[in-house]
Coordinates of C-alpha atoms in Angstrom, one line a residue:
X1 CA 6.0 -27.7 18.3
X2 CA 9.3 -27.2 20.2
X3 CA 9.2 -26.7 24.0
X4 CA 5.2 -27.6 23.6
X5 CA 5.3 -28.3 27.4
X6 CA 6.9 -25.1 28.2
X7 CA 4.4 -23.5 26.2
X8 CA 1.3 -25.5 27.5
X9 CA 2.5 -24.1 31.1
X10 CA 2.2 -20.7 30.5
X11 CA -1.0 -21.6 28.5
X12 CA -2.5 -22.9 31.2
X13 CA -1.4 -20.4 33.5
X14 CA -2.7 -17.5 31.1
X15 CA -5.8 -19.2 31.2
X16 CA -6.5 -19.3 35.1
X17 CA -5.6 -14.9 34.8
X18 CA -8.0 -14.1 31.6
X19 CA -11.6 -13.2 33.0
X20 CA -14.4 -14.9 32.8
X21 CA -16.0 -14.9 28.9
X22 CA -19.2 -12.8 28.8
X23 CA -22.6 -14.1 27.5
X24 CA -22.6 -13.6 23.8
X25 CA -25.9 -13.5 21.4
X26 CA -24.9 -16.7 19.4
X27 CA -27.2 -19.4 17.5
X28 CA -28.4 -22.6 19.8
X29 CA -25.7 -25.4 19.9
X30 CA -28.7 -27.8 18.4
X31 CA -29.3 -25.0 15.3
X32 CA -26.0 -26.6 13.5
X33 CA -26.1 -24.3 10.2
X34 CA -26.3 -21.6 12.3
X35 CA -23.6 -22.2 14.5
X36 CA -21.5 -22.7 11.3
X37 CA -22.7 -19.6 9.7
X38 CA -22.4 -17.6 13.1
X39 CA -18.7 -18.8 13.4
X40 CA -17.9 -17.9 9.7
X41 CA -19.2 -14.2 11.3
X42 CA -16.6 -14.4 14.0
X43 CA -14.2 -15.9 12.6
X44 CA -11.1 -13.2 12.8
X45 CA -13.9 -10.6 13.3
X46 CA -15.5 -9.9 16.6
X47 CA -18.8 -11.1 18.7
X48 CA -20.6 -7.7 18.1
X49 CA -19.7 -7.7 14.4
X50 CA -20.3 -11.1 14.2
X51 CA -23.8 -10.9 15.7
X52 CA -24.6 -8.1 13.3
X53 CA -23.7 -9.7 10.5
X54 CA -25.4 -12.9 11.0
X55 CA -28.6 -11.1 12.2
X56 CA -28.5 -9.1 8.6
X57 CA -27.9 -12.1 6.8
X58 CA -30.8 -14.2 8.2
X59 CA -32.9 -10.9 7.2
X60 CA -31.8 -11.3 4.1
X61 CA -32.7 -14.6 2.7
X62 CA -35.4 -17.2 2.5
X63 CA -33.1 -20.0 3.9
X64 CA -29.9 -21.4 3.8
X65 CA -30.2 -22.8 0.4
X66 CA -30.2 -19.2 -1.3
X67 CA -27.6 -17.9 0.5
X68 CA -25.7 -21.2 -1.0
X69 CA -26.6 -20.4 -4.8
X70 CA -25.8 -16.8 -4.2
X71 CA -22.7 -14.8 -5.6
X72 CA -19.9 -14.0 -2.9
X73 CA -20.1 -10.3 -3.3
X74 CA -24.2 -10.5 -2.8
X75 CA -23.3 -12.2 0.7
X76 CA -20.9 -9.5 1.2
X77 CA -23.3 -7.5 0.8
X78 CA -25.8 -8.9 2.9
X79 CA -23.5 -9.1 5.7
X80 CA -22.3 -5.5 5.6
X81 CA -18.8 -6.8 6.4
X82 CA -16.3 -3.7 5.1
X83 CA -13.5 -6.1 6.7
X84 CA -10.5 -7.5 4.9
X85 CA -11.8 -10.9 5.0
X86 CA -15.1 -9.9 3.5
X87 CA -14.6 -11.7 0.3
X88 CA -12.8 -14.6 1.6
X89 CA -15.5 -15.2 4.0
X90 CA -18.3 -15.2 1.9
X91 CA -16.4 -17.3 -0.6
X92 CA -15.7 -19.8 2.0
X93 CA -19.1 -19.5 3.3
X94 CA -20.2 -19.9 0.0
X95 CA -18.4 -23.4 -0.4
X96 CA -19.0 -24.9 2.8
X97 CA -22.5 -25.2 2.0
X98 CA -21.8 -26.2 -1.2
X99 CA -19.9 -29.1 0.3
X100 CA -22.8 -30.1 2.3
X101 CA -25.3 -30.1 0.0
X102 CA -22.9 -32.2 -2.3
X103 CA -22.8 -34.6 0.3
X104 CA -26.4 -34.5 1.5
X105 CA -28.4 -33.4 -1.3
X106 CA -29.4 -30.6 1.1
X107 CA -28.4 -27.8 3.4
X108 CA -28.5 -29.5 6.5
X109 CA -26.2 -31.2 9.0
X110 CA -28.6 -33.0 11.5
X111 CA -27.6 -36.2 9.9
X112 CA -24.1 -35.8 11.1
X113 CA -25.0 -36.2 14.3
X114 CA -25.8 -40.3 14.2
X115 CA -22.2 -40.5 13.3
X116 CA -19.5 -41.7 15.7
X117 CA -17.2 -38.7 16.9
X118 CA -14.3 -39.5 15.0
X119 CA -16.8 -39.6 12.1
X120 CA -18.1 -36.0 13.0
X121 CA -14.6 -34.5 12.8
X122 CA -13.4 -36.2 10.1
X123 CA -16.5 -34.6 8.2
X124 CA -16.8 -31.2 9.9
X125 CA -12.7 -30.8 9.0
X126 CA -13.3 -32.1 5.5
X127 CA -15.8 -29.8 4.2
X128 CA -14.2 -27.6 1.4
X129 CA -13.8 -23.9 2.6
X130 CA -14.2 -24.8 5.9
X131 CA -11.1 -23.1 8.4
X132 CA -9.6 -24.9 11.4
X133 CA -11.6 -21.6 13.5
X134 CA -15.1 -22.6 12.2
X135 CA -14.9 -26.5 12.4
X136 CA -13.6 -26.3 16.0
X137 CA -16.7 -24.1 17.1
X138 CA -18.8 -26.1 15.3
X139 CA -17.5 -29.6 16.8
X140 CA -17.3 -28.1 19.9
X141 CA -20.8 -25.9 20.3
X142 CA -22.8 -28.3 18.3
X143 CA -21.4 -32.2 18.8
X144 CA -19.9 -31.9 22.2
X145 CA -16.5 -32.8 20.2
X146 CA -13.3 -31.3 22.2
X147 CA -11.6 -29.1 19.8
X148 CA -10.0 -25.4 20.3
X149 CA -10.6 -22.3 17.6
X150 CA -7.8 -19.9 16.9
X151 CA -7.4 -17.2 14.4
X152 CA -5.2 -14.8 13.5
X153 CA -6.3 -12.6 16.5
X154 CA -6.2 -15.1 19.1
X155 CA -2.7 -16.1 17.4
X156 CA -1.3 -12.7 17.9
X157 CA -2.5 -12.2 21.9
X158 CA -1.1 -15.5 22.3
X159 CA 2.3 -14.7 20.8
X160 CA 2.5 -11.5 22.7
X161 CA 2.0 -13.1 26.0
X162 CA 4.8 -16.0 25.0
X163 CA 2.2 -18.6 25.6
X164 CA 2.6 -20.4 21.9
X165 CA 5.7 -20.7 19.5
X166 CA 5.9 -18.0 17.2
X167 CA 5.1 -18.4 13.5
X168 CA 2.6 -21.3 15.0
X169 CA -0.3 -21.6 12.0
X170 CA -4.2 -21.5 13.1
X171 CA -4.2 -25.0 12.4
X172 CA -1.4 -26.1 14.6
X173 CA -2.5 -23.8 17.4
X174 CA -6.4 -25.1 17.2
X175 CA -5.2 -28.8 17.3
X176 CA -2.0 -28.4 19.5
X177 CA -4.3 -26.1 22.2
X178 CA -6.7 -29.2 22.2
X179 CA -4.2 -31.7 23.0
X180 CA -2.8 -29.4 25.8
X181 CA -6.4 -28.6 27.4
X182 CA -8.6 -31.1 28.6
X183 CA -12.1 -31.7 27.5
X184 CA -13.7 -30.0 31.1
X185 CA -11.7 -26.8 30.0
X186 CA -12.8 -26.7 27.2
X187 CA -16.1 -24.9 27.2
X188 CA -14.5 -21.7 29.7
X189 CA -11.4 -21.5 27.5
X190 CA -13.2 -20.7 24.1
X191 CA -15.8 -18.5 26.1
X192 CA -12.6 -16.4 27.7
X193 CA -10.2 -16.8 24.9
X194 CA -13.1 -15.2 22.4
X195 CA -13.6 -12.4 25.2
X196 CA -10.4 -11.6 25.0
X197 CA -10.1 -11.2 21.6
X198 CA -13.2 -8.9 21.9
X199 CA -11.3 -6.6 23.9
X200 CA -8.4 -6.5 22.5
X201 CA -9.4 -6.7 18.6
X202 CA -9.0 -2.5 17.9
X203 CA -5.5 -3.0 19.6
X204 CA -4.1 -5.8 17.7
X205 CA -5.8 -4.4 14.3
X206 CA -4.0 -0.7 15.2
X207 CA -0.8 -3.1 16.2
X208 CA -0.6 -4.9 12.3
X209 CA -1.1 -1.7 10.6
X210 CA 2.0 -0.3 12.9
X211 CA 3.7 -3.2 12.1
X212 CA 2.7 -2.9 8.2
X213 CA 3.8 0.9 8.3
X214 CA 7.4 -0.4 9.5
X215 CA 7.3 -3.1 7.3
X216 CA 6.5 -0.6 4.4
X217 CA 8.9 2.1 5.1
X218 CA 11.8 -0.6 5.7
X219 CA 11.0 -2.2 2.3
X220 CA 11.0 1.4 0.6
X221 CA 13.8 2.1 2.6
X222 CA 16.0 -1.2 1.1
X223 CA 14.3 0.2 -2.3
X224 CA 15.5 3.3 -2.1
X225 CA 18.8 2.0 -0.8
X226 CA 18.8 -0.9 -4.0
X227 CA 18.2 2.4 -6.2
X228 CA 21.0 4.3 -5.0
X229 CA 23.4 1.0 -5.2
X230 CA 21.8 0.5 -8.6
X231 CA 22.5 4.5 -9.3
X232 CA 26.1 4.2 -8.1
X233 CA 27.0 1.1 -10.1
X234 CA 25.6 2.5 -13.3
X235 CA 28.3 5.2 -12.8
X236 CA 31.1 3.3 -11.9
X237 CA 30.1 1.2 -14.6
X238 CA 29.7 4.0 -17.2
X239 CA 33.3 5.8 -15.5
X240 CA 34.8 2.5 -16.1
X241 CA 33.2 2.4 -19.5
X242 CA 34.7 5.9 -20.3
X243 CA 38.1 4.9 -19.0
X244 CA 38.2 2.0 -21.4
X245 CA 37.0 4.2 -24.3
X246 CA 39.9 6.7 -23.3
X247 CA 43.0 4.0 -22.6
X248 CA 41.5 2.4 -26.1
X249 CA 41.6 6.1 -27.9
X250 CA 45.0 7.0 -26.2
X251 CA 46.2 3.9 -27.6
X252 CA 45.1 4.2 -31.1
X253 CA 46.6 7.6 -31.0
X254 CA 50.0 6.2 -29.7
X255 CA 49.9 4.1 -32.5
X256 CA 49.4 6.2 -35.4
X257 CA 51.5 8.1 -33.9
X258 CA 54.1 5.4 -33.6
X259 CA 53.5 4.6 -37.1
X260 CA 53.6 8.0 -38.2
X261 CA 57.2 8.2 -36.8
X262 CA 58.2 5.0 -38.2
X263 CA 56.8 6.7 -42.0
X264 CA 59.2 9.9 -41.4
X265 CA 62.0 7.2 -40.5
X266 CA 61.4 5.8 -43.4
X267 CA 61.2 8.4 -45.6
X268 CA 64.6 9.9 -44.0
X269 CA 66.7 6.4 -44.9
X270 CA 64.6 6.5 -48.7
X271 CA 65.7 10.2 -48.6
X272 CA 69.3 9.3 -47.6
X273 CA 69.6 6.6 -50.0
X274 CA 68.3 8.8 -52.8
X275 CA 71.0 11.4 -51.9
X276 CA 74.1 8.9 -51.2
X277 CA 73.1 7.6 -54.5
X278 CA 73.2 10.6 -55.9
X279 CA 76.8 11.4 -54.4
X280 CA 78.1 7.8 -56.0
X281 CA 76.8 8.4 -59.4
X282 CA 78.7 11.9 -59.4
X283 CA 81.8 10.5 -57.7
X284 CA 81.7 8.0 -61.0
X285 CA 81.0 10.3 -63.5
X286 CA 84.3 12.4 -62.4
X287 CA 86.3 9.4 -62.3
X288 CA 85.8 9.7 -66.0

């Protein structure tokens, strides 16, 4: 990232003004599956919402095995998420588990926890579907691991208050905020960062869709604008067309008309001839 330190300053400083996070209802750190589903929930979504989904979808299975063998719109469903990222969430929900059991023959993840921390991350980031927002939460809440989520939502607040790069991805900002923060910040920053995002989510959705709208009626605008171009270069095109069609006719008519001229020339020298000939021959016949 260019001017990361400047950046990490008023990171930091941002930091030190945002209030203190509030207690959220959230799974135990040591419940591993459920801090992984949980932060699928949140993920660029909010607490509430988050803790409503999750609560409906733990009423709605058996265990976590089901809810990996079930269709994406089914966990939509069970979620009750209307969001954009309904489908996408589910469908990455959906896989993550599928990774794990693939790799442990079974929904679980205590086993991850005899690994070495390197080891952890390495496996936590590697799991298909997984986004650089859920495998920080989970390496942090569960393992202890120092690692920073970020979303889209967290992206945008950030932006707004200059304290990262614009056009910074999720993933660069999670692992670029976890170099800049220390380990003993950790816990307080993702607890006030997530608050927040709480507050401020209706702003920042109402802010995209203003954003959209302009984005919208500039692209109809160059549309409409392309259309009139495209309008006034078909005429031109079709005026020049007309022009060429004229010179070419004007032409044609110049030169029949030349050649007509050039017929009645003709026909004047035959018709001269014809008489001088005529002249001669009676000159001759009274020379005899």
């Amino acid at each position: 990232m260019k001017n990361s330190a400047k950046y990490a300053k008023k990171l930091n400083t941002l930091l030190r003004k945002l209030p203190a996070g509030k207690p959220r209802r959230e799974p135990e750190s040591d419940d591993y599956l459920g801090v992984l589903i949980h932060s699928f929930m949140l993920w660029e979504s909010t607490s509430s919402k988050a803790a409503t989904a999750y609560g409906k979808l733990q009423s709605a299975i058996e265990d976590y095995n089901e809810l990996r063998v079930s269709m994406p719109d089914e966990i939509v469903d069970w979620m009750g998420d209307s969001s954009e990222h309904a489908d996408e969430r589910a469908r990455r929900l959906r896989a993550t588990l599928n990774a794990i059991y693939l790799r442990e023959h079974d929904v679980v993840l205590a086993a991850v926890a005899q690994l070495k921390k390197a080891e952890i991350r390495e496996y936590v980031e590697s799991l298909e579907g997984i986004v650089p927002f859920v495998s920080a939460r989970v390496l942090a809440i569960c393992f202890d691991i120092h690692a920073m989520p970020a979303d889209s939502q967290l992206l945008d607040l950030l932006e707004e208050s200059e304290a990262i790069e614009p056009g910074t991805s999720s993933d660069e900002a999670s692992r670029w905020m976890t170099r800049q923060l220390s380990s003993d910040q950790g816990e307080a920053a993702i607890s006030k960062m997530q608050t927040w995002v709480d507050t401020e989510s209706r702003r920042i959705v109402q802010s995209r869709q203003r954003r959209e709208k302009a984005s919208q009626k500039q692209a109809d605008q160059r549309m409409k604008e392309r259309r009139k171009e495209r309008a006034a270069d078909a005429k031109q095109r079709r005026a020049e067309r007309e022009e060429a069609a004229r010179k070419r006719a004007a032409k044609a008519a110049a030169k029949a008309e030349a050649a007509r001229k050039a017929e009645e020339r003709k026909a004047a020298k035959l018709k001269e001839a014809e008489k001088a000939a005529r002249e001669k021959a009676k000159k001759k016949a009274a020379k005899k």
